[in-house]
């Protein structure tokens, strides 16, 4: 282990801004993708369900 | 086992649904291991200090950006050859994830370039060809959304992605073919690795994690596409909706 303290870890030898921006941006993109897919799935199922139950409200489709 | 039956969307849909949790769980577990190794086991680089740790997301993202493009083009080609709907749906499902990894490769590359080269961006062959890959993904997706007829949209974007596959070897070999600011490959199939073993291990674990993540999200997206295109609910592994429908009728 090369880190003496938590602040040393977050400083990343002076490169903290670049290192953490990279990792946080990657995490946000992946998290956003998963969330977007979750919502897309919910929307697709809701629409499908409405169609099947004879709900002919075309404005929501 | 008769695998060909899974080329039908209605058979593939529940199979994909069963596979997603496995890929997702292993992906998250490997990301945990990879991050731990990358931050706590891998040593400080003697030349680049701690900034090199960006490679634990940069390299896997860049590899996935190229790999996913090739896989997308293969599915597009299979779709064209066999006129298989599910293949086109797979190609459609891969594009957004591939584009996301291309964007991340460029962004994390800039984060590495600024402290190392003193520039966020340079127009060298590696960076430029990777930027073109991002435009190719955008082109594939825009072409699809701009054509209303689904069959024509499938075929047009398939042709576009197949033609664009020539850029992938250009990206990969750009650091050899041209004098780039971007460093050459640290990991090569012919000469092995030039990195410390723990660095390499962390990077490879993160790559496998990103790969499994990609499989999970692509399968989830292809399921959405199946539902959106066909809106036939009888394939659902949970019979709740069909039952409800039967009761209403």
PDB file of C-alpha atoms in Angstrom:
ATOM      1  CA  UNK A   1       0.000   0.000   0.000  1.00  0.00           C
ATOM      2  CA  UNK A   2       1.475   3.319  -1.083  1.00  0.00           C
ATOM      3  CA  UNK A   3      -0.951   5.735   0.629  1.00  0.00           C
ATOM      4  CA  UNK A   4       0.006   7.213   3.989  1.00  0.00           C
ATOM      5  CA  UNK A   5      -3.383   8.821   4.610  1.00  0.00           C
ATOM      6  CA  UNK A   6      -6.818   9.357   3.073  1.00  0.00           C
ATOM      7  CA  UNK A   7      -5.919  12.872   1.923  1.00  0.00           C
ATOM      8  CA  UNK A   8      -2.829  11.518   0.206  1.00  0.00           C
ATOM      9  CA  UNK A   9      -5.043   8.990  -1.553  1.00  0.00           C
ATOM     10  CA  UNK A  10      -7.476  11.657  -2.786  1.00  0.00           C
ATOM     11  CA  UNK A  11      -4.637  13.952  -3.858  1.00  0.00           C
ATOM     12  CA  UNK A  12      -3.238  11.198  -6.159  1.00  0.00           C
ATOM     13  CA  UNK A  13       0.214  12.755  -6.065  1.00  0.00           C
ATOM     14  CA  UNK A  14      -1.168  16.061  -7.370  1.00  0.00           C
ATOM     15  CA  UNK A  15      -3.123  14.424 -10.209  1.00  0.00           C
ATOM     16  CA  UNK A  16      -6.338  14.066  -8.188  1.00  0.00           C
ATOM     17  CA  UNK A  17      -8.404  16.309 -10.469  1.00  0.00           C
ATOM     18  CA  UNK A  18      -7.551  14.282 -13.582  1.00  0.00           C
ATOM     19  CA  UNK A  19      -7.722  10.838 -11.997  1.00  0.00           C
ATOM     20  CA  UNK A  20     -10.999  11.403 -10.168  1.00  0.00           C
ATOM     21  CA  UNK A  21     -12.656  13.189 -13.093  1.00  0.00           C
ATOM     22  CA  UNK A  22     -11.882  10.124 -15.231  1.00  0.00           C
ATOM     23  CA  UNK A  23     -13.240   7.590 -12.771  1.00  0.00           C
ATOM     24  CA  UNK A  24     -16.289   9.632 -11.752  1.00  0.00           C
ATOM     25  CA  UNK A  25     -17.204  10.400 -15.382  1.00  0.00           C
ATOM     26  CA  UNK A  26     -16.996   6.693 -16.228  1.00  0.00           C
ATOM     27  CA  UNK A  27     -19.150   5.774 -13.219  1.00  0.00           C
ATOM     28  CA  UNK A  28     -21.719   8.459 -14.104  1.00  0.00           C
ATOM     29  CA  UNK A  29     -21.947   7.310 -17.728  1.00  0.00           C
ATOM     30  CA  UNK A  30     -22.471   3.687 -16.722  1.00  0.00           C
ATOM     31  CA  UNK A  31     -24.960   4.606 -13.997  1.00  0.00           C
ATOM     32  CA  UNK A  32     -26.839   6.830 -16.410  1.00  0.00           C
ATOM     33  CA  UNK A  33     -26.942   4.085 -19.050  1.00  0.00           C
ATOM     34  CA  UNK A  34     -28.361   1.550 -16.588  1.00  0.00           C
ATOM     35  CA  UNK A  35     -30.952   4.047 -15.323  1.00  0.00           C
ATOM     36  CA  UNK A  36     -31.954   5.019 -18.866  1.00  0.00           C
ATOM     37  CA  UNK A  37     -32.426   1.355 -19.782  1.00  0.00           C
ATOM     38  CA  UNK A  38     -34.490   0.782 -16.656  1.00  0.00           C
ATOM     39  CA  UNK A  39     -36.804   3.639 -17.617  1.00  0.00           C
ATOM     40  CA  UNK A  40     -36.947   2.557 -21.263  1.00  0.00           C
ATOM     41  CA  UNK A  41     -37.967  -0.944 -20.185  1.00  0.00           C
ATOM     42  CA  UNK A  42     -40.645   0.424 -17.870  1.00  0.00           C
ATOM     43  CA  UNK A  43     -41.996   2.663 -20.641  1.00  0.00           C
ATOM     44  CA  UNK A  44     -42.008  -0.173 -23.201  1.00  0.00           C
ATOM     45  CA  UNK A  45     -43.839  -2.476 -20.806  1.00  0.00           C
ATOM     46  CA  UNK A  46     -46.362   0.164 -19.818  1.00  0.00           C
ATOM     47  CA  UNK A  47     -47.149   0.879 -23.448  1.00  0.00           C
ATOM     48  CA  UNK A  48     -47.427  -2.796 -24.280  1.00  0.00           C
ATOM     49  CA  UNK A  49     -49.717  -3.351 -21.332  1.00  0.00           C
ATOM     50  CA  UNK A  50     -51.947  -0.446 -22.278  1.00  0.00           C
ATOM     51  CA  UNK A  51     -52.277  -1.811 -25.809  1.00  0.00           C
ATOM     52  CA  UNK A  52     -53.184  -5.269 -24.567  1.00  0.00           C
ATOM     53  CA  UNK A  53     -55.725  -4.089 -22.090  1.00  0.00           C
ATOM     54  CA  UNK A  54     -57.531  -2.369 -24.920  1.00  0.00           C
ATOM     55  CA  UNK A  55     -56.555   1.085 -23.832  1.00  0.00           C
ATOM     56  CA  UNK A  56     -56.735   2.807 -27.203  1.00  0.00           C
ATOM     57  CA  UNK A  57     -55.495   6.166 -26.039  1.00  0.00           C
ATOM     58  CA  UNK A  58     -53.160   6.858 -28.958  1.00  0.00           C
ATOM     59  CA  UNK A  59     -51.907  10.140 -27.533  1.00  0.00           C
ATOM     60  CA  UNK A  60     -49.851   8.363 -24.883  1.00  0.00           C
ATOM     61  CA  UNK A  61     -48.295   5.930 -27.338  1.00  0.00           C
TER      62      UNK A  61
ATOM     63  CA  UNK B   1     -29.250 -28.155 -27.435  1.00  0.00           C
ATOM     64  CA  UNK B   2     -30.761 -26.430 -30.406  1.00  0.00           C
ATOM     65  CA  UNK B   3     -29.201 -22.972 -30.367  1.00  0.00           C
ATOM     66  CA  UNK B   4     -30.773 -21.837 -33.621  1.00  0.00           C
ATOM     67  CA  UNK B   5     -34.155 -21.481 -31.927  1.00  0.00           C
ATOM     68  CA  UNK B   6     -32.726 -18.475 -30.067  1.00  0.00           C
ATOM     69  CA  UNK B   7     -32.490 -16.584 -33.338  1.00  0.00           C
ATOM     70  CA  UNK B   8     -36.227 -15.980 -32.909  1.00  0.00           C
ATOM     71  CA  UNK B   9     -36.844 -12.861 -30.785  1.00  0.00           C
ATOM     72  CA  UNK B  10     -39.576 -14.550 -28.744  1.00  0.00           C
ATOM     73  CA  UNK B  11     -37.189 -17.348 -27.694  1.00  0.00           C
ATOM     74  CA  UNK B  12     -34.241 -15.039 -27.182  1.00  0.00           C
ATOM     75  CA  UNK B  13     -36.152 -12.562 -25.023  1.00  0.00           C
ATOM     76  CA  UNK B  14     -36.528 -14.755 -21.883  1.00  0.00           C
ATOM     77  CA  UNK B  15     -33.042 -16.252 -22.359  1.00  0.00           C
ATOM     78  CA  UNK B  16     -31.526 -12.745 -22.362  1.00  0.00           C
ATOM     79  CA  UNK B  17     -33.564 -11.910 -19.286  1.00  0.00           C
ATOM     80  CA  UNK B  18     -32.108 -14.877 -17.412  1.00  0.00           C
ATOM     81  CA  UNK B  19     -28.530 -14.082 -18.483  1.00  0.00           C
ATOM     82  CA  UNK B  20     -28.477 -10.367 -17.578  1.00  0.00           C
ATOM     83  CA  UNK B  21     -28.236 -10.763 -13.753  1.00  0.00           C
ATOM     84  CA  UNK B  22     -25.261 -13.147 -14.052  1.00  0.00           C
ATOM     85  CA  UNK B  23     -23.284 -10.828 -16.311  1.00  0.00           C
ATOM     86  CA  UNK B  24     -24.208  -7.823 -14.166  1.00  0.00           C
ATOM     87  CA  UNK B  25     -23.192  -9.415 -10.857  1.00  0.00           C
ATOM     88  CA  UNK B  26     -19.842 -10.698 -12.171  1.00  0.00           C
ATOM     89  CA  UNK B  27     -19.175  -7.334 -13.862  1.00  0.00           C
ATOM     90  CA  UNK B  28     -19.751  -5.407 -10.616  1.00  0.00           C
ATOM     91  CA  UNK B  29     -17.647  -7.879  -8.605  1.00  0.00           C
ATOM     92  CA  UNK B  30     -14.759  -7.669 -11.082  1.00  0.00           C
ATOM     93  CA  UNK B  31     -14.978  -3.862 -11.133  1.00  0.00           C
ATOM     94  CA  UNK B  32     -14.595  -3.934  -7.341  1.00  0.00           C
ATOM     95  CA  UNK B  33     -11.546  -6.206  -7.571  1.00  0.00           C
ATOM     96  CA  UNK B  34     -10.075  -4.213 -10.471  1.00  0.00           C
ATOM     97  CA  UNK B  35     -10.497  -0.861  -8.699  1.00  0.00           C
ATOM     98  CA  UNK B  36      -9.004  -2.260  -5.501  1.00  0.00           C
ATOM     99  CA  UNK B  37      -5.991  -3.605  -7.390  1.00  0.00           C
ATOM    100  CA  UNK B  38      -5.681  -0.445  -9.461  1.00  0.00           C
ATOM    101  CA  UNK B  39      -5.656   1.908  -6.487  1.00  0.00           C
ATOM    102  CA  UNK B  40      -4.166  -0.137  -3.644  1.00  0.00           C
ATOM    103  CA  UNK B  41      -2.020  -2.918  -5.108  1.00  0.00           C
ATOM    104  CA  UNK B  42      -0.544  -1.503  -8.333  1.00  0.00           C
ATOM    105  CA  UNK B  43       2.574   0.574  -7.622  1.00  0.00           C
ATOM    106  CA  UNK B  44       3.172   4.216  -8.550  1.00  0.00           C
ATOM    107  CA  UNK B  45       4.572   4.571 -12.069  1.00  0.00           C
ATOM    108  CA  UNK B  46       8.180   5.743 -11.971  1.00  0.00           C
ATOM    109  CA  UNK B  47       7.675   8.077 -14.961  1.00  0.00           C
ATOM    110  CA  UNK B  48       4.063   9.215 -14.794  1.00  0.00           C
ATOM    111  CA  UNK B  49       3.455   9.187 -11.049  1.00  0.00           C
ATOM    112  CA  UNK B  50      -0.146   8.596 -10.032  1.00  0.00           C
ATOM    113  CA  UNK B  51      -1.704  10.023 -13.210  1.00  0.00           C
ATOM    114  CA  UNK B  52      -1.116   6.702 -14.961  1.00  0.00           C
ATOM    115  CA  UNK B  53      -3.968   5.194 -12.871  1.00  0.00           C
ATOM    116  CA  UNK B  54      -6.350   6.697 -15.442  1.00  0.00           C
ATOM    117  CA  UNK B  55      -5.400   3.761 -17.687  1.00  0.00           C
ATOM    118  CA  UNK B  56      -7.562   1.487 -15.519  1.00  0.00           C
ATOM    119  CA  UNK B  57     -10.603   3.101 -17.142  1.00  0.00           C
ATOM    120  CA  UNK B  58      -9.022   4.587 -20.262  1.00  0.00           C
ATOM    121  CA  UNK B  59      -7.606   1.416 -21.796  1.00  0.00           C
ATOM    122  CA  UNK B  60     -10.656  -0.812 -21.114  1.00  0.00           C
ATOM    123  CA  UNK B  61     -12.967   1.914 -22.481  1.00  0.00           C
ATOM    124  CA  UNK B  62     -10.812   2.334 -25.608  1.00  0.00           C
ATOM    125  CA  UNK B  63     -10.603  -1.420 -26.197  1.00  0.00           C
ATOM    126  CA  UNK B  64     -14.368  -1.790 -25.751  1.00  0.00           C
ATOM    127  CA  UNK B  65     -15.033   1.115 -28.133  1.00  0.00           C
ATOM    128  CA  UNK B  66     -13.211  -0.748 -30.925  1.00  0.00           C
ATOM    129  CA  UNK B  67     -14.352  -4.252 -29.964  1.00  0.00           C
ATOM    130  CA  UNK B  68     -18.027  -3.250 -29.759  1.00  0.00           C
ATOM    131  CA  UNK B  69     -17.806  -1.594 -33.166  1.00  0.00           C
ATOM    132  CA  UNK B  70     -16.510  -4.824 -34.710  1.00  0.00           C
ATOM    133  CA  UNK B  71     -19.207  -6.879 -32.944  1.00  0.00           C
ATOM    134  CA  UNK B  72     -21.862  -4.393 -34.108  1.00  0.00           C
ATOM    135  CA  UNK B  73     -20.597  -4.665 -37.698  1.00  0.00           C
ATOM    136  CA  UNK B  74     -20.597  -8.477 -37.481  1.00  0.00           C
ATOM    137  CA  UNK B  75     -24.238  -8.509 -36.311  1.00  0.00           C
ATOM    138  CA  UNK B  76     -25.082  -6.028 -39.062  1.00  0.00           C
ATOM    139  CA  UNK B  77     -23.378  -8.301 -41.600  1.00  0.00           C
ATOM    140  CA  UNK B  78     -25.169 -11.388 -40.290  1.00  0.00           C
ATOM    141  CA  UNK B  79     -28.433  -9.449 -40.475  1.00  0.00           C
ATOM    142  CA  UNK B  80     -27.746  -8.528 -44.093  1.00  0.00           C
ATOM    143  CA  UNK B  81     -26.678 -12.057 -45.041  1.00  0.00           C
ATOM    144  CA  UNK B  82     -29.432 -14.021 -43.353  1.00  0.00           C
ATOM    145  CA  UNK B  83     -32.054 -11.267 -43.281  1.00  0.00           C
ATOM    146  CA  UNK B  84     -32.340 -11.965 -39.553  1.00  0.00           C
ATOM    147  CA  UNK B  85     -34.292  -9.425 -37.524  1.00  0.00           C
ATOM    148  CA  UNK B  86     -32.664 -10.281 -34.211  1.00  0.00           C
ATOM    149  CA  UNK B  87     -29.196  -9.660 -35.681  1.00  0.00           C
ATOM    150  CA  UNK B  88     -30.212  -6.146 -36.711  1.00  0.00           C
ATOM    151  CA  UNK B  89     -31.658  -5.613 -33.231  1.00  0.00           C
ATOM    152  CA  UNK B  90     -28.344  -6.699 -31.695  1.00  0.00           C
ATOM    153  CA  UNK B  91     -26.464  -4.232 -33.904  1.00  0.00           C
ATOM    154  CA  UNK B  92     -28.933  -1.510 -32.889  1.00  0.00           C
ATOM    155  CA  UNK B  93     -28.512  -2.384 -29.199  1.00  0.00           C
ATOM    156  CA  UNK B  94     -24.703  -2.247 -29.293  1.00  0.00           C
ATOM    157  CA  UNK B  95     -24.321   1.217 -30.866  1.00  0.00           C
ATOM    158  CA  UNK B  96     -25.173   3.427 -27.822  1.00  0.00           C
ATOM    159  CA  UNK B  97     -22.869   1.469 -25.484  1.00  0.00           C
ATOM    160  CA  UNK B  98     -20.070   1.579 -28.044  1.00  0.00           C
ATOM    161  CA  UNK B  99     -20.543   5.315 -28.465  1.00  0.00           C
ATOM    162  CA  UNK B 100     -20.459   5.772 -24.690  1.00  0.00           C
ATOM    163  CA  UNK B 101     -17.145   3.917 -24.375  1.00  0.00           C
ATOM    164  CA  UNK B 102     -15.690   5.907 -27.295  1.00  0.00           C
ATOM    165  CA  UNK B 103     -16.689   9.135 -25.557  1.00  0.00           C
ATOM    166  CA  UNK B 104     -15.156   7.881 -22.286  1.00  0.00           C
ATOM    167  CA  UNK B 105     -11.935   6.834 -24.037  1.00  0.00           C
ATOM    168  CA  UNK B 106     -11.622  10.356 -25.462  1.00  0.00           C
ATOM    169  CA  UNK B 107     -12.539  12.078 -22.194  1.00  0.00           C
ATOM    170  CA  UNK B 108     -10.236  10.016 -19.977  1.00  0.00           C
ATOM    171  CA  UNK B 109      -7.543  10.370 -22.635  1.00  0.00           C
ATOM    172  CA  UNK B 110      -7.835  14.153 -22.337  1.00  0.00           C
ATOM    173  CA  UNK B 111      -7.591  13.794 -18.551  1.00  0.00           C
ATOM    174  CA  UNK B 112      -4.358  11.910 -19.040  1.00  0.00           C
ATOM    175  CA  UNK B 113      -3.034  14.120 -21.832  1.00  0.00           C
ATOM    176  CA  UNK B 114      -3.317  17.416 -19.979  1.00  0.00           C
ATOM    177  CA  UNK B 115      -0.924  16.578 -17.117  1.00  0.00           C
ATOM    178  CA  UNK B 116       1.319  14.329 -19.250  1.00  0.00           C
ATOM    179  CA  UNK B 117       1.583  16.171 -22.574  1.00  0.00           C
ATOM    180  CA  UNK B 118       0.339  19.580 -21.428  1.00  0.00           C
ATOM    181  CA  UNK B 119      -2.572  19.438 -23.887  1.00  0.00           C
ATOM    182  CA  UNK B 120      -6.148  18.153 -23.582  1.00  0.00           C
ATOM    183  CA  UNK B 121      -6.183  17.302 -27.261  1.00  0.00           C
ATOM    184  CA  UNK B 122      -3.761  16.940 -30.162  1.00  0.00           C
ATOM    185  CA  UNK B 123      -4.593  16.007 -33.737  1.00  0.00           C
ATOM    186  CA  UNK B 124      -2.436  12.921 -33.862  1.00  0.00           C
ATOM    187  CA  UNK B 125      -3.498   9.788 -35.740  1.00  0.00           C
ATOM    188  CA  UNK B 126      -4.637   7.805 -32.687  1.00  0.00           C
ATOM    189  CA  UNK B 127      -6.813  10.556 -31.221  1.00  0.00           C
ATOM    190  CA  UNK B 128      -8.215  11.668 -34.574  1.00  0.00           C
ATOM    191  CA  UNK B 129      -9.155   8.145 -35.692  1.00  0.00           C
ATOM    192  CA  UNK B 130     -10.829   7.496 -32.307  1.00  0.00           C
ATOM    193  CA  UNK B 131     -12.801  10.744 -32.706  1.00  0.00           C
ATOM    194  CA  UNK B 132     -13.879   9.544 -36.158  1.00  0.00           C
ATOM    195  CA  UNK B 133     -15.087   6.314 -34.491  1.00  0.00           C
ATOM    196  CA  UNK B 134     -17.347   8.431 -32.252  1.00  0.00           C
ATOM    197  CA  UNK B 135     -18.768  10.122 -35.375  1.00  0.00           C
ATOM    198  CA  UNK B 136     -19.286   6.683 -36.941  1.00  0.00           C
ATOM    199  CA  UNK B 137     -21.330   5.512 -33.956  1.00  0.00           C
ATOM    200  CA  UNK B 138     -23.304   8.766 -34.113  1.00  0.00           C
ATOM    201  CA  UNK B 139     -23.807   8.239 -37.857  1.00  0.00           C
ATOM    202  CA  UNK B 140     -25.087   4.684 -37.388  1.00  0.00           C
ATOM    203  CA  UNK B 141     -27.589   5.842 -34.755  1.00  0.00           C
ATOM    204  CA  UNK B 142     -28.696   8.969 -36.625  1.00  0.00           C
ATOM    205  CA  UNK B 143     -29.143   7.068 -39.883  1.00  0.00           C
ATOM    206  CA  UNK B 144     -31.401   4.611 -38.083  1.00  0.00           C
ATOM    207  CA  UNK B 145     -33.586   7.258 -36.479  1.00  0.00           C
ATOM    208  CA  UNK B 146     -33.830   9.259 -39.713  1.00  0.00           C
ATOM    209  CA  UNK B 147     -35.450   6.404 -41.679  1.00  0.00           C
ATOM    210  CA  UNK B 148     -39.021   5.513 -40.784  1.00  0.00           C
ATOM    211  CA  UNK B 149     -39.204   2.166 -42.554  1.00  0.00           C
ATOM    212  CA  UNK B 150     -37.621  -0.298 -40.130  1.00  0.00           C
ATOM    213  CA  UNK B 151     -36.241  -2.686 -42.759  1.00  0.00           C
ATOM    214  CA  UNK B 152     -34.597   0.135 -44.700  1.00  0.00           C
ATOM    215  CA  UNK B 153     -33.276   1.636 -41.458  1.00  0.00           C
ATOM    216  CA  UNK B 154     -31.773  -1.730 -40.506  1.00  0.00           C
ATOM    217  CA  UNK B 155     -30.090  -2.235 -43.859  1.00  0.00           C
ATOM    218  CA  UNK B 156     -28.830   1.321 -44.272  1.00  0.00           C
ATOM    219  CA  UNK B 157     -27.233   1.458 -40.841  1.00  0.00           C
ATOM    220  CA  UNK B 158     -25.818  -2.049 -41.423  1.00  0.00           C
ATOM    221  CA  UNK B 159     -24.085  -0.908 -44.624  1.00  0.00           C
ATOM    222  CA  UNK B 160     -22.814   2.215 -42.867  1.00  0.00           C
ATOM    223  CA  UNK B 161     -21.346   0.224 -39.960  1.00  0.00           C
ATOM    224  CA  UNK B 162     -19.802  -2.408 -42.265  1.00  0.00           C
ATOM    225  CA  UNK B 163     -18.046   0.222 -44.384  1.00  0.00           C
ATOM    226  CA  UNK B 164     -16.794   1.990 -41.259  1.00  0.00           C
ATOM    227  CA  UNK B 165     -15.134  -1.109 -39.832  1.00  0.00           C
ATOM    228  CA  UNK B 166     -11.980  -0.218 -41.813  1.00  0.00           C
ATOM    229  CA  UNK B 167     -11.330   2.491 -39.216  1.00  0.00           C
ATOM    230  CA  UNK B 168     -10.851  -0.046 -36.393  1.00  0.00           C
ATOM    231  CA  UNK B 169      -7.475  -1.433 -37.620  1.00  0.00           C
ATOM    232  CA  UNK B 170      -6.476   2.148 -38.432  1.00  0.00           C
ATOM    233  CA  UNK B 171      -7.080   3.129 -34.784  1.00  0.00           C
ATOM    234  CA  UNK B 172      -5.321   0.041 -33.487  1.00  0.00           C
ATOM    235  CA  UNK B 173      -2.200   0.319 -35.659  1.00  0.00           C
ATOM    236  CA  UNK B 174      -2.103   4.143 -35.801  1.00  0.00           C
ATOM    237  CA  UNK B 175       0.604   4.254 -33.130  1.00  0.00           C
ATOM    238  CA  UNK B 176       2.817   2.056 -35.329  1.00  0.00           C
ATOM    239  CA  UNK B 177       1.988   3.470 -38.749  1.00  0.00           C
ATOM    240  CA  UNK B 178       2.362   7.127 -37.848  1.00  0.00           C
ATOM    241  CA  UNK B 179       4.536   9.113 -35.517  1.00  0.00           C
ATOM    242  CA  UNK B 180       1.919   9.777 -32.851  1.00  0.00           C
ATOM    243  CA  UNK B 181       2.151  11.665 -29.594  1.00  0.00           C
ATOM    244  CA  UNK B 182       0.016   8.902 -28.141  1.00  0.00           C
ATOM    245  CA  UNK B 183       2.334   6.240 -26.775  1.00  0.00           C
ATOM    246  CA  UNK B 184       2.654   2.848 -28.455  1.00  0.00           C
ATOM    247  CA  UNK B 185       0.970  -0.277 -27.185  1.00  0.00           C
ATOM    248  CA  UNK B 186       2.127  -1.319 -23.710  1.00  0.00           C
ATOM    249  CA  UNK B 187       0.429  -4.668 -24.130  1.00  0.00           C
ATOM    250  CA  UNK B 188       0.995  -6.520 -27.365  1.00  0.00           C
ATOM    251  CA  UNK B 189       0.190  -9.980 -28.590  1.00  0.00           C
ATOM    252  CA  UNK B 190       3.675 -10.440 -30.094  1.00  0.00           C
ATOM    253  CA  UNK B 191       5.933  -8.932 -27.447  1.00  0.00           C
ATOM    254  CA  UNK B 192       3.864  -9.388 -24.298  1.00  0.00           C
ATOM    255  CA  UNK B 193       3.523  -6.672 -21.677  1.00  0.00           C
ATOM    256  CA  UNK B 194       5.880  -3.881 -20.709  1.00  0.00           C
ATOM    257  CA  UNK B 195       4.015  -3.131 -17.486  1.00  0.00           C
ATOM    258  CA  UNK B 196       4.347  -4.242 -13.884  1.00  0.00           C
ATOM    259  CA  UNK B 197       2.392  -7.459 -13.340  1.00  0.00           C
ATOM    260  CA  UNK B 198      -0.092  -5.935 -10.863  1.00  0.00           C
ATOM    261  CA  UNK B 199      -0.761  -2.953 -13.175  1.00  0.00           C
ATOM    262  CA  UNK B 200      -1.432  -5.281 -16.072  1.00  0.00           C
ATOM    263  CA  UNK B 201      -3.620  -7.542 -13.941  1.00  0.00           C
ATOM    264  CA  UNK B 202      -5.755  -4.602 -12.716  1.00  0.00           C
ATOM    265  CA  UNK B 203      -6.157  -3.361 -16.294  1.00  0.00           C
ATOM    266  CA  UNK B 204      -7.148  -6.781 -17.616  1.00  0.00           C
ATOM    267  CA  UNK B 205      -9.649  -7.321 -14.784  1.00  0.00           C
ATOM    268  CA  UNK B 206     -11.226  -3.934 -15.529  1.00  0.00           C
ATOM    269  CA  UNK B 207     -11.375  -4.865 -19.219  1.00  0.00           C
ATOM    270  CA  UNK B 208     -13.205  -8.125 -18.490  1.00  0.00           C
ATOM    271  CA  UNK B 209     -15.535  -6.197 -16.138  1.00  0.00           C
ATOM    272  CA  UNK B 210     -16.323  -3.617 -18.868  1.00  0.00           C
ATOM    273  CA  UNK B 211     -16.868  -6.423 -21.344  1.00  0.00           C
ATOM    274  CA  UNK B 212     -19.368  -8.217 -19.076  1.00  0.00           C
ATOM    275  CA  UNK B 213     -21.034  -4.879 -18.301  1.00  0.00           C
ATOM    276  CA  UNK B 214     -21.417  -4.303 -22.045  1.00  0.00           C
ATOM    277  CA  UNK B 215     -23.016  -7.731 -22.534  1.00  0.00           C
ATOM    278  CA  UNK B 216     -25.483  -7.041 -19.701  1.00  0.00           C
ATOM    279  CA  UNK B 217     -26.584  -3.600 -20.951  1.00  0.00           C
ATOM    280  CA  UNK B 218     -26.719  -4.714 -24.593  1.00  0.00           C
ATOM    281  CA  UNK B 219     -28.948  -7.665 -23.660  1.00  0.00           C
ATOM    282  CA  UNK B 220     -31.147  -5.339 -21.600  1.00  0.00           C
ATOM    283  CA  UNK B 221     -31.378  -2.924 -24.535  1.00  0.00           C
ATOM    284  CA  UNK B 222     -32.125  -5.618 -27.087  1.00  0.00           C
ATOM    285  CA  UNK B 223     -35.012  -6.749 -24.868  1.00  0.00           C
ATOM    286  CA  UNK B 224     -36.402  -3.216 -24.904  1.00  0.00           C
ATOM    287  CA  UNK B 225     -36.026  -3.120 -28.697  1.00  0.00           C
ATOM    288  CA  UNK B 226     -37.851  -6.446 -29.088  1.00  0.00           C
ATOM    289  CA  UNK B 227     -40.774  -5.140 -27.038  1.00  0.00           C
ATOM    290  CA  UNK B 228     -40.803  -1.766 -28.802  1.00  0.00           C
ATOM    291  CA  UNK B 229     -40.697  -3.267 -32.288  1.00  0.00           C
ATOM    292  CA  UNK B 230     -43.115  -6.112 -31.903  1.00  0.00           C
ATOM    293  CA  UNK B 231     -45.184  -5.326 -28.821  1.00  0.00           C
ATOM    294  CA  UNK B 232     -46.151  -8.947 -28.322  1.00  0.00           C
ATOM    295  CA  UNK B 233     -46.281  -9.721 -24.621  1.00  0.00           C
ATOM    296  CA  UNK B 234     -46.674 -13.506 -24.680  1.00  0.00           C
ATOM    297  CA  UNK B 235     -42.880 -13.859 -24.451  1.00  0.00           C
ATOM    298  CA  UNK B 236     -42.750 -12.398 -21.019  1.00  0.00           C
ATOM    299  CA  UNK B 237     -41.278 -14.779 -18.491  1.00  0.00           C
ATOM    300  CA  UNK B 238     -43.815 -13.502 -15.974  1.00  0.00           C
ATOM    301  CA  UNK B 239     -47.318 -14.433 -17.128  1.00  0.00           C
ATOM    302  CA  UNK B 240     -48.955 -11.704 -15.036  1.00  0.00           C
ATOM    303  CA  UNK B 241     -49.777  -9.429 -17.963  1.00  0.00           C
ATOM    304  CA  UNK B 242     -51.150 -12.161 -20.220  1.00  0.00           C
ATOM    305  CA  UNK B 243     -53.305 -13.390 -17.348  1.00  0.00           C
ATOM    306  CA  UNK B 244     -54.614  -9.925 -16.712  1.00  0.00           C
ATOM    307  CA  UNK B 245     -55.416  -9.605 -20.403  1.00  0.00           C
ATOM    308  CA  UNK B 246     -57.268 -12.914 -20.378  1.00  0.00           C
ATOM    309  CA  UNK B 247     -59.335 -11.776 -17.396  1.00  0.00           C
ATOM    310  CA  UNK B 248     -60.306  -8.503 -19.046  1.00  0.00           C
ATOM    311  CA  UNK B 249     -61.424 -10.346 -22.123  1.00  0.00           C
TER     312      UNK B 249
END
